[in-house]
């Protein structure tokens, strides 16, 4: 009997309970995969997307999985009569070779911070070694957005050494906490929160499109982009909420926008909290910059008033 760690079970439970995400991937696969195709599904997990590719008519599906859920996926393939079509390949896609190149790549390797599961490195490597020229990709592109938000002061104090916190702690404990306020005031501190919490915060400006990555053509995992967005209301800018949109096929897309997605959305929202909040006024223009460097596996956000 195969046993799985509780965190692994919870991860896959959350993903399968996210019906809008899963159903949209299934619909896109049915649209993109053609009879006779060879498909590679990287990060197959429980194998739900690999099975969709097989049902869409794929001749062969290589389901790649490095985690402990792989053997369970193999049993699911057999239980659904797809064991002859789908071959589980255990390991990391960047470390394996396949006996043939694929017509279609399917991958749902997007983290709470969109690129944190190394999806760009995975796709770049797959395009070089595992896919045919001109192969189709599900999703075909990912767009990253940043929304300027005003975090309620009480909630901001859960994540940042605010002046109000320092005064409160001094009154409670009789200790001068002033040195805690000397951390880099220009820093942005990242935390990941449930969308229901973030959706209650007022947005000071529309979501700024930061970067649009074409996964069918990408050749370098290092990316950067920026976007300008007008401030629509006066307030204290104390955080940037990041979300991403996936173009899964010509007619299917999916968004993790905290203000648009529903309670089933399993992705947490990355929030870049300002150590030093910024006062902004209606009509100001904010310039948000975003970058990802595969050398340090980090996504970075910078915010300033546009010239």
Short mmCIF file of C-alpha atoms in Angstrom, two decimals:
data_model
loop_
_atom_site.label_atom_id
_atom_site.label_comp_id
_atom_site.label_asym_id
_atom_site.label_seq_id
_atom_site.Cartn_x
_atom_site.Cartn_y
_atom_site.Cartn_z
CA UNK A 1 0.00 0.00 0.00
CA UNK A 2 1.33 3.44 -0.97
CA UNK A 3 1.31 6.06 1.79
CA UNK A 4 1.55 9.80 1.22
CA UNK A 5 2.62 12.58 3.56
CA UNK A 6 -0.27 14.68 4.86
CA UNK A 7 1.05 17.80 3.11
CA UNK A 8 1.11 15.95 -0.23
CA UNK A 9 -2.47 14.77 0.26
CA UNK A 10 -3.56 18.30 1.19
CA UNK A 11 -1.84 19.79 -1.87
CA UNK A 12 -3.59 17.48 -4.31
CA UNK A 13 -6.88 17.75 -2.45
CA UNK A 14 -6.75 21.54 -2.82
CA UNK A 15 -5.94 21.33 -6.52
CA UNK A 16 -8.68 18.80 -7.31
CA UNK A 17 -11.18 20.79 -5.23
CA UNK A 18 -10.35 23.81 -7.40
CA UNK A 19 -12.90 22.76 -9.99
CA UNK A 20 -12.76 25.93 -12.14
CA UNK A 21 -8.98 25.56 -12.56
CA UNK A 22 -9.13 21.83 -13.25
CA UNK A 23 -12.13 21.96 -15.55
CA UNK A 24 -10.61 24.74 -17.64
CA UNK A 25 -7.41 22.75 -18.07
CA UNK A 26 -9.50 19.74 -19.14
CA UNK A 27 -11.46 21.83 -21.64
CA UNK A 28 -8.28 23.32 -23.08
CA UNK A 29 -6.65 19.90 -23.45
CA UNK A 30 -9.72 18.61 -25.30
CA UNK A 31 -9.38 21.59 -27.63
CA UNK A 32 -5.62 21.40 -28.21
CA UNK A 33 -4.82 17.67 -28.36
CA UNK A 34 -5.50 15.96 -31.68
CA UNK A 35 -5.99 12.24 -32.40
CA UNK A 36 -2.63 10.53 -32.77
CA UNK A 37 -0.65 13.18 -30.88
CA UNK A 38 2.21 12.40 -28.54
CA UNK A 39 1.75 14.40 -25.33
CA UNK A 40 4.09 15.05 -22.43
CA UNK A 41 2.51 16.12 -19.13
CA UNK A 42 5.13 17.55 -16.80
CA UNK A 43 4.25 17.52 -13.11
CA UNK A 44 1.38 15.11 -13.67
CA UNK A 45 0.47 14.80 -9.97
CA UNK A 46 -2.60 12.58 -9.75
CA UNK A 47 -2.59 12.33 -13.54
CA UNK A 48 -5.88 14.12 -14.18
CA UNK A 49 -4.46 16.15 -17.08
CA UNK A 50 -2.62 13.17 -18.60
CA UNK A 51 -5.89 11.22 -18.60
CA UNK A 52 -7.63 14.13 -20.32
CA UNK A 53 -4.99 14.04 -23.07
CA UNK A 54 -5.48 10.31 -23.54
CA UNK A 55 -9.25 10.73 -23.72
CA UNK A 56 -8.76 13.48 -26.33
CA UNK A 57 -7.16 10.91 -28.64
CA UNK A 58 -3.44 11.06 -27.90
CA UNK A 59 -1.56 8.03 -29.17
CA UNK A 60 0.89 8.23 -26.28
CA UNK A 61 1.11 10.30 -23.12
CA UNK A 62 4.31 10.56 -21.08
CA UNK A 63 3.25 11.58 -17.57
CA UNK A 64 6.31 12.91 -15.73
CA UNK A 65 6.26 13.17 -11.95
CA UNK A 66 9.09 13.56 -9.45
CA UNK A 67 6.94 13.47 -6.31
CA UNK A 68 5.67 10.54 -4.25
CA UNK A 69 2.21 10.73 -5.82
CA UNK A 70 3.54 9.17 -9.05
CA UNK A 71 2.77 5.51 -8.17
CA UNK A 72 -0.78 6.54 -7.24
CA UNK A 73 -1.17 8.19 -10.65
CA UNK A 74 -0.09 4.93 -12.33
CA UNK A 75 -2.88 3.10 -10.47
CA UNK A 76 -5.36 5.75 -11.57
CA UNK A 77 -4.33 5.28 -15.20
CA UNK A 78 -4.94 1.55 -14.94
CA UNK A 79 -8.21 1.96 -13.04
CA UNK A 80 -9.53 4.19 -15.83
CA UNK A 81 -8.48 1.87 -18.65
CA UNK A 82 -5.69 4.17 -19.83
CA UNK A 83 -2.64 2.24 -18.67
CA UNK A 84 -1.65 1.27 -22.21
CA UNK A 85 -1.73 4.86 -23.46
CA UNK A 86 -0.18 6.70 -20.51
CA UNK A 87 3.33 5.91 -19.33
CA UNK A 88 4.41 7.24 -15.96
CA UNK A 89 7.98 8.57 -16.04
CA UNK A 90 9.32 9.14 -12.54
CA UNK A 91 11.83 11.94 -12.06
CA UNK A 92 12.37 15.57 -13.00
CA UNK A 93 11.70 16.42 -16.63
CA UNK A 94 15.04 18.22 -16.89
CA UNK A 95 16.85 14.98 -15.96
CA UNK A 96 15.08 12.50 -18.23
CA UNK A 97 15.01 11.59 -21.91
CA UNK A 98 12.01 10.33 -23.84
CA UNK A 99 12.06 7.85 -26.73
CA UNK A 100 10.25 10.34 -28.98
CA UNK A 101 9.48 14.04 -29.15
CA UNK A 102 6.00 15.26 -28.31
CA UNK A 103 3.44 17.25 -30.27
CA UNK A 104 1.93 18.81 -27.14
CA UNK A 105 3.26 19.89 -23.75
CA UNK A 106 0.85 20.09 -20.84
CA UNK A 107 2.10 21.51 -17.55
CA UNK A 108 0.52 22.97 -14.45
CA UNK A 109 3.70 23.86 -12.59
CA UNK A 110 2.65 27.31 -11.40
CA UNK A 111 3.19 28.19 -7.76
CA UNK A 112 1.56 30.77 -5.54
CA UNK A 113 4.27 33.07 -6.85
CA UNK A 114 3.65 32.23 -10.50
CA UNK A 115 7.17 31.25 -11.56
CA UNK A 116 8.34 29.76 -8.25
CA UNK A 117 7.98 26.13 -9.37
CA UNK A 118 10.46 26.81 -12.19
CA UNK A 119 7.88 26.56 -14.95
CA UNK A 120 10.02 28.68 -17.29
CA UNK A 121 13.09 26.49 -16.85
CA UNK A 122 10.89 23.42 -17.38
CA UNK A 123 9.36 24.75 -20.59
CA UNK A 124 12.66 26.02 -22.01
CA UNK A 125 14.25 22.60 -21.43
CA UNK A 126 11.25 20.75 -22.84
CA UNK A 127 11.23 22.85 -26.00
CA UNK A 128 14.93 22.08 -26.51
CA UNK A 129 14.87 18.34 -25.82
CA UNK A 130 11.38 16.85 -25.48
CA UNK A 131 9.13 18.63 -28.00
CA UNK A 132 8.83 18.74 -31.76
CA UNK A 133 9.37 22.11 -33.47
CA UNK A 134 6.15 24.10 -33.31
CA UNK A 135 4.72 21.97 -30.52
CA UNK A 136 1.54 23.20 -28.86
CA UNK A 137 1.63 24.11 -25.16
CA UNK A 138 -1.11 24.12 -22.53
CA UNK A 139 -1.04 26.82 -21.29
CA UNK A 140 0.23 28.81 -24.25
CA UNK A 141 1.06 31.90 -22.22
CA UNK A 142 1.13 33.35 -18.72
CA UNK A 143 0.55 37.01 -17.87
CA UNK A 144 1.57 38.45 -14.50
CA UNK A 145 -0.20 41.43 -12.92
CA UNK A 146 0.33 43.61 -9.86
CA UNK A 147 -2.49 45.44 -8.06
CA UNK A 148 -1.62 48.34 -5.69
CA UNK A 149 -3.56 47.88 -2.45
CA UNK A 150 -4.17 49.70 0.81
CA UNK A 151 -3.71 47.18 3.62
CA UNK A 152 -5.70 48.04 6.77
CA UNK A 153 -3.20 49.23 9.42
CA UNK A 154 -4.11 46.53 11.91
CA UNK A 155 -3.53 43.82 9.31
CA UNK A 156 -0.34 45.47 8.04
CA UNK A 157 1.01 45.18 11.56
CA UNK A 158 0.79 41.39 11.27
CA UNK A 159 3.56 41.45 8.66
CA UNK A 160 5.62 44.65 9.04
CA UNK A 161 7.27 46.54 11.94
CA UNK A 162 4.92 49.50 11.76
CA UNK A 163 5.40 52.59 13.98
CA UNK A 164 2.04 51.80 15.58
CA UNK A 165 3.31 48.30 16.50
CA UNK A 166 6.52 49.66 18.01
CA UNK A 167 4.58 52.12 20.20
CA UNK A 168 2.09 49.47 21.24
CA UNK A 169 4.79 46.96 22.21
CA UNK A 170 6.67 49.61 24.19
CA UNK A 171 3.51 50.40 26.16
CA UNK A 172 2.93 46.71 26.81
CA UNK A 173 6.42 45.59 27.71
CA UNK A 174 8.32 48.72 28.74
CA UNK A 175 11.00 48.11 26.11
CA UNK A 176 12.23 50.59 23.48
CA UNK A 177 11.61 48.79 20.16
CA UNK A 178 12.79 51.71 17.99
CA UNK A 179 15.72 49.74 16.44
CA UNK A 180 13.20 47.37 14.83
CA UNK A 181 12.16 50.33 12.69
CA UNK A 182 15.67 50.67 11.25
CA UNK A 183 15.32 47.79 8.77
CA UNK A 184 15.57 48.74 5.09
CA UNK A 185 12.65 51.12 4.64
CA UNK A 186 12.67 50.55 0.89
CA UNK A 187 12.27 46.79 1.21
CA UNK A 188 9.22 44.83 0.11
CA UNK A 189 8.39 41.85 2.31
CA UNK A 190 6.58 38.94 0.64
CA UNK A 191 3.84 36.87 2.23
CA UNK A 192 1.24 34.54 0.72
CA UNK A 193 -2.37 34.97 1.81
CA UNK A 194 -5.75 33.45 1.06
CA UNK A 195 -7.62 35.32 -1.66
CA UNK A 196 -10.63 35.91 0.61
CA UNK A 197 -8.50 38.06 2.92
CA UNK A 198 -6.95 40.07 0.09
CA UNK A 199 -10.26 40.61 -1.71
CA UNK A 200 -11.46 42.72 1.24
CA UNK A 201 -8.64 45.23 0.81
CA UNK A 202 -9.29 48.34 -1.30
CA UNK A 203 -7.37 48.51 -4.57
CA UNK A 204 -5.94 51.97 -5.19
CA UNK A 205 -5.44 51.36 -8.93
CA UNK A 206 -6.31 48.76 -11.54
CA UNK A 207 -4.10 45.72 -11.98
CA UNK A 208 -0.94 46.62 -13.88
CA UNK A 209 0.12 44.14 -16.59
CA UNK A 210 3.76 43.38 -15.78
CA UNK A 211 4.79 40.71 -18.26
CA UNK A 212 3.27 38.46 -20.93
CA UNK A 213 5.28 35.26 -21.45
CA UNK A 214 4.69 33.18 -24.60
CA UNK A 215 5.38 29.62 -23.50
CA UNK A 216 5.29 28.36 -27.10
CA UNK A 217 8.34 30.46 -28.00
CA UNK A 218 10.30 31.13 -24.80
CA UNK A 219 14.03 30.43 -25.02
CA UNK A 220 15.34 32.05 -21.84
CA UNK A 221 13.98 31.63 -18.32
CA UNK A 222 15.21 35.06 -17.24
CA UNK A 223 12.39 37.57 -17.79
CA UNK A 224 11.50 41.09 -16.82
CA UNK A 225 8.79 43.58 -17.56
CA UNK A 226 6.99 46.63 -16.25
CA UNK A 227 3.69 48.44 -16.45
CA UNK A 228 2.31 51.88 -15.58
CA UNK A 229 -1.04 52.25 -13.87
CA UNK A 230 -2.97 55.39 -12.81
CA UNK A 231 -3.97 55.78 -9.17
CA UNK A 232 -7.76 56.05 -8.91
CA UNK A 233 -8.17 57.09 -5.28
CA UNK A 234 -6.20 58.82 -2.53
CA UNK A 235 -4.72 56.52 0.06
CA UNK A 236 -1.74 54.79 1.61
CA UNK A 237 -0.11 52.32 -0.75
CA UNK A 238 1.13 49.52 1.50
CA UNK A 239 1.22 46.44 -0.72
CA UNK A 240 1.18 44.93 -4.20
CA UNK A 241 -1.05 41.91 -4.79
CA UNK A 242 0.25 39.69 -7.58
CA UNK A 243 -1.84 37.37 -9.72
CA UNK A 244 -1.48 35.60 -13.04
CA UNK A 245 -3.68 34.72 -16.00
CA UNK A 246 -3.18 31.59 -18.09
CA UNK A 247 -4.18 31.39 -21.76
CA UNK A 248 -4.89 27.68 -21.78
CA UNK A 249 -6.12 27.48 -25.38
CA UNK A 250 -7.64 29.70 -28.04
CA UNK A 251 -10.95 29.82 -26.18
CA UNK A 252 -10.08 28.97 -22.56
CA UNK A 253 -8.30 31.09 -19.95
CA UNK A 254 -7.95 31.10 -16.19
CA UNK A 255 -7.17 33.88 -13.70
CA UNK A 256 -6.02 33.84 -10.07
CA UNK A 257 -7.11 37.47 -9.52
CA UNK A 258 -8.23 37.71 -5.88
CA UNK A 259 -11.07 40.08 -6.81
CA UNK A 260 -12.34 37.96 -9.70
CA UNK A 261 -11.72 34.31 -8.76
CA UNK A 262 -14.02 32.35 -6.48
CA UNK A 263 -13.53 30.56 -3.17
CA UNK A 264 -12.33 27.39 -4.93
CA UNK A 265 -9.13 29.13 -6.08
CA UNK A 266 -6.40 27.07 -4.40
CA UNK A 267 -3.56 29.47 -5.19
CA UNK A 268 -2.53 31.85 -2.42
CA UNK A 269 -1.95 35.50 -3.30
CA UNK A 270 1.62 36.84 -3.10
CA UNK A 271 1.58 40.20 -1.33
CA UNK A 272 4.63 42.45 -1.45
CA UNK A 273 4.23 44.56 1.70
CA UNK A 274 5.87 47.97 1.90
CA UNK A 275 8.08 48.45 4.95
CA UNK A 276 7.56 52.19 4.33
CA UNK A 277 4.05 52.76 2.93
CA UNK A 278 3.67 55.40 0.22
CA UNK A 279 1.04 58.13 0.16
CA UNK A 280 -0.53 58.40 -3.28
CA UNK A 281 -3.18 60.63 -4.79
CA UNK A 282 -5.70 60.20 -7.56
CA UNK A 283 -3.97 60.95 -10.87
CA UNK A 284 -0.52 59.75 -9.79
CA UNK A 285 1.00 57.15 -12.10
CA UNK A 286 2.74 54.15 -10.57
CA UNK A 287 5.39 52.18 -12.42
CA UNK A 288 5.57 48.54 -11.35
CA UNK A 289 8.55 46.46 -12.45
CA UNK A 290 8.79 42.68 -12.25
CA UNK A 291 11.64 40.26 -12.86
CA UNK A 292 12.54 36.60 -12.44
CA UNK A 293 16.10 35.30 -12.45
CA UNK A 294 16.56 31.52 -12.62
CA UNK A 295 19.96 31.90 -10.94
CA UNK A 296 18.35 32.72 -7.58
CA UNK A 297 14.81 31.42 -8.24
CA UNK A 298 13.35 34.71 -7.03
CA UNK A 299 10.62 36.97 -8.34
CA UNK A 300 11.13 40.66 -7.65
CA UNK A 301 8.76 43.64 -7.61
CA UNK A 302 9.75 47.32 -7.64
CA UNK A 303 7.30 50.21 -7.33
CA UNK A 304 7.84 53.92 -7.85
CA UNK A 305 6.05 57.00 -9.10
CA UNK A 306 6.46 57.32 -12.86
CA UNK A 307 8.21 60.43 -14.17
#
